[in-house]
Amino acid sequence: MTLTQLDYIVAVDTYRHFATAAEACHVTQPTLSMQIQKLEDELGILVFDRSKQPVVPTETGQAVLAQARDVLRAAKRIPEIVSESKEDFRGDFRIGIIPTLAPYLLPYFIGEFVGKYPAVSVHIQELVTEQVVEKLRNGLIDVGLVVTPLEENGITEMPLFQEPFVAYAADSNPLLTKATVSSADLLSDGLWLLTEGHCFRTQVMNLCGADRHSNGKTTLRYETGSLETLIKLIDKQDGFTLLPYLATLDMDAARQARLRPFDAPSPVREVSIVMHRSFLKRQLINALKQEIMAHLPPEITGVSKGGRVASVR
């Protein structure tokens, strides 16, 4: 049994296709298939059920793959320990970040981070939370920037800060007659939401009430994954939405006038770095945390050492 063979079976499990796995491992498909066959012969089991498309692991294969991922992470940790002792930051660093954070948080710190660690090749992907968790488990990204708590087995959370919610309403909307808004004000018709799959949509629905339904007056349904699209629709149409505070900081005066804060205590979302429980690149992750916290706008509150505050989930 070799680390290379374990790498190959993990690649097949990740991509569920032998040819794609071979390409990702930079070998030919016959080479990959032969090494996996040798491993299966040695173990006396089938790791994969090749009769199904896409290929899936057998029941025993699932247990073998889980252990293989742990072994590969442990093996990769050894050269990292040496690099960390030399304070030698280099290699790939893959970050997944949710779309309702990416355009508003990244500009504050990513330039400084890349400039401080020029030998690190940073790869950033916008992903919904479910994809972040899946890619962390499959070793396809190193860290995620998401809203927590997730309560996912095998995922470690490092809380960073709490970000308040604010209401954004059209000029003609009754919400703008108020100095502050409450959860009860959100029961009125005209709420614009992101598409299913975005955690921010779920948080907004939880804040408004899980059983909230339209009263039937709305004839337009529009699904989008972009907060900016919601803002522009409200500017030209009607209704209201909720926004994370970072999304409002670059607004012009006209849009700032359409914002309303919540009554105290304001609902917030908790933003965290998340990693696999046996995470690698620990020094880089700590450096990422420090860079984020050093460049946050002063209005954003960091998570205290005493624990979490109440947040919308």
PDB file of N, CA and C in Angstrom, residues 10 23 38 50 52 75 79 108 111 113 130 141 144 149 166 169 178 187 190 204 209 213 257 272-273 280:
ATOM      1  N   VAL A  10      -8.786   8.370  -3.562  1.00  0.00           N
ATOM      2  CA  VAL A  10      -9.455   9.590  -3.101  1.00  0.00           C
ATOM      3  C   VAL A  10      -9.855  10.449  -4.299  1.00  0.00           C
ATOM      4  N   GLU A  23      -6.720  12.587 -14.806  1.00  0.00           N
ATOM      5  CA  GLU A  23      -6.292  13.913 -15.260  1.00  0.00           C
ATOM      6  C   GLU A  23      -5.902  14.791 -14.073  1.00  0.00           C
ATOM      7  N   LYS A  38      -4.317  -2.885  -7.953  1.00  0.00           N
ATOM      8  CA  LYS A  38      -3.301  -3.499  -7.088  1.00  0.00           C
ATOM      9  C   LYS A  38      -3.665  -3.311  -5.614  1.00  0.00           C
ATOM     10  N   ARG A  50     -17.827  -0.542  -9.935  1.00  0.00           N
ATOM     11  CA  ARG A  50     -17.635  -0.032 -11.296  1.00  0.00           C
ATOM     12  C   ARG A  50     -18.836  -0.277 -12.202  1.00  0.00           C
ATOM     13  N   LYS A  52     -21.733   0.872 -11.714  1.00  0.00           N
ATOM     14  CA  LYS A  52     -22.616   2.037 -11.651  1.00  0.00           C
ATOM     15  C   LYS A  52     -21.925   3.253 -12.246  1.00  0.00           C
ATOM     16  N   ALA A  75       0.088  12.845   6.238  1.00  0.00           N
ATOM     17  CA  ALA A  75       1.339  12.833   5.489  1.00  0.00           C
ATOM     18  C   ALA A  75       1.701  14.235   4.999  1.00  0.00           C
ATOM     19  N   PRO A  79       5.673  17.870   5.917  1.00  0.00           N
ATOM     20  CA  PRO A  79       6.453  18.978   5.334  1.00  0.00           C
ATOM     21  C   PRO A  79       5.961  20.353   5.780  1.00  0.00           C
ATOM     22  N   TYR A 108     -11.249  44.256   1.552  1.00  0.00           N
ATOM     23  CA  TYR A 108     -10.645  44.855   2.740  1.00  0.00           C
ATOM     24  C   TYR A 108      -9.278  44.254   3.072  1.00  0.00           C
ATOM     25  N   GLY A 111      -5.684  42.083  -0.805  1.00  0.00           N
ATOM     26  CA  GLY A 111      -4.489  42.685  -1.379  1.00  0.00           C
ATOM     27  C   GLY A 111      -3.326  42.672  -0.407  1.00  0.00           C
ATOM     28  N   PHE A 113      -2.965  40.635   2.139  1.00  0.00           N
ATOM     29  CA  PHE A 113      -2.576  39.245   2.400  1.00  0.00           C
ATOM     30  C   PHE A 113      -1.658  38.729   1.304  1.00  0.00           C
ATOM     31  N   GLU A 130     -23.075  24.873   1.353  1.00  0.00           N
ATOM     32  CA  GLU A 130     -23.067  23.423   1.158  1.00  0.00           C
ATOM     33  C   GLU A 130     -21.866  22.987   0.325  1.00  0.00           C
ATOM     34  N   ILE A 141     -10.553  22.453  -1.101  1.00  0.00           N
ATOM     35  CA  ILE A 141     -10.195  23.788  -0.622  1.00  0.00           C
ATOM     36  C   ILE A 141      -9.583  23.627   0.765  1.00  0.00           C
ATOM     37  N   GLY A 144     -12.788  27.850   4.381  1.00  0.00           N
ATOM     38  CA  GLY A 144     -13.977  28.538   3.888  1.00  0.00           C
ATOM     39  C   GLY A 144     -14.252  29.763   4.733  1.00  0.00           C
ATOM     40  N   PRO A 149     -23.219  29.349  13.204  1.00  0.00           N
ATOM     41  CA  PRO A 149     -22.676  27.998  13.296  1.00  0.00           C
ATOM     42  C   PRO A 149     -23.250  27.048  12.254  1.00  0.00           C
ATOM     43  N   VAL A 166     -29.369  45.037   8.078  1.00  0.00           N
ATOM     44  CA  VAL A 166     -30.099  46.300   7.919  1.00  0.00           C
ATOM     45  C   VAL A 166     -31.173  46.097   6.856  1.00  0.00           C
ATOM     46  N   ALA A 169     -35.162  49.537   1.572  1.00  0.00           N
ATOM     47  CA  ALA A 169     -36.524  49.626   1.045  1.00  0.00           C
ATOM     48  C   ALA A 169     -36.609  50.656  -0.071  1.00  0.00           C
ATOM     49  N   LYS A 178     -40.067  54.944   9.146  1.00  0.00           N
ATOM     50  CA  LYS A 178     -39.605  54.610  10.491  1.00  0.00           C
ATOM     51  C   LYS A 178     -38.118  54.926  10.634  1.00  0.00           C
ATOM     52  N   LEU A 187     -43.170  41.521   8.252  1.00  0.00           N
ATOM     53  CA  LEU A 187     -44.302  40.679   7.865  1.00  0.00           C
ATOM     54  C   LEU A 187     -45.093  41.278   6.711  1.00  0.00           C
ATOM     55  N   GLY A 190     -43.871  42.218   0.009  1.00  0.00           N
ATOM     56  CA  GLY A 190     -42.889  42.908  -0.809  1.00  0.00           C
ATOM     57  C   GLY A 190     -41.451  42.562  -0.507  1.00  0.00           C
ATOM     58  N   VAL A 204     -32.634  35.296   6.508  1.00  0.00           N
ATOM     59  CA  VAL A 204     -33.686  36.301   6.374  1.00  0.00           C
ATOM     60  C   VAL A 204     -35.052  35.680   6.653  1.00  0.00           C
ATOM     61  N   GLY A 209     -39.696  34.924  10.050  1.00  0.00           N
ATOM     62  CA  GLY A 209     -40.663  33.916  10.485  1.00  0.00           C
ATOM     63  C   GLY A 209     -40.712  32.792   9.478  1.00  0.00           C
ATOM     64  N   HIS A 213     -45.603  33.859   4.437  1.00  0.00           N
ATOM     65  CA  HIS A 213     -46.060  33.652   3.064  1.00  0.00           C
ATOM     66  C   HIS A 213     -46.485  34.990   2.483  1.00  0.00           C
ATOM     67  N   ALA A 257     -29.959  56.567   2.061  1.00  0.00           N
ATOM     68  CA  ALA A 257     -31.217  57.087   2.590  1.00  0.00           C
ATOM     69  C   ALA A 257     -32.308  56.019   2.620  1.00  0.00           C
ATOM     70  N   SER A 272     -17.284  33.259  10.011  1.00  0.00           N
ATOM     71  CA  SER A 272     -16.193  32.442  10.539  1.00  0.00           C
ATOM     72  C   SER A 272     -15.314  31.896   9.426  1.00  0.00           C
ATOM     73  N   ILE A 273     -14.093  31.553   9.805  1.00  0.00           N
ATOM     74  CA  ILE A 273     -13.250  30.685   8.993  1.00  0.00           C
ATOM     75  C   ILE A 273     -13.607  29.258   9.379  1.00  0.00           C
ATOM     76  N   LEU A 280      -4.903  21.413   7.418  1.00  0.00           N
ATOM     77  CA  LEU A 280      -3.512  21.687   7.127  1.00  0.00           C
ATOM     78  C   LEU A 280      -3.306  23.201   7.024  1.00  0.00           C
TER      79      LEU A 280
END
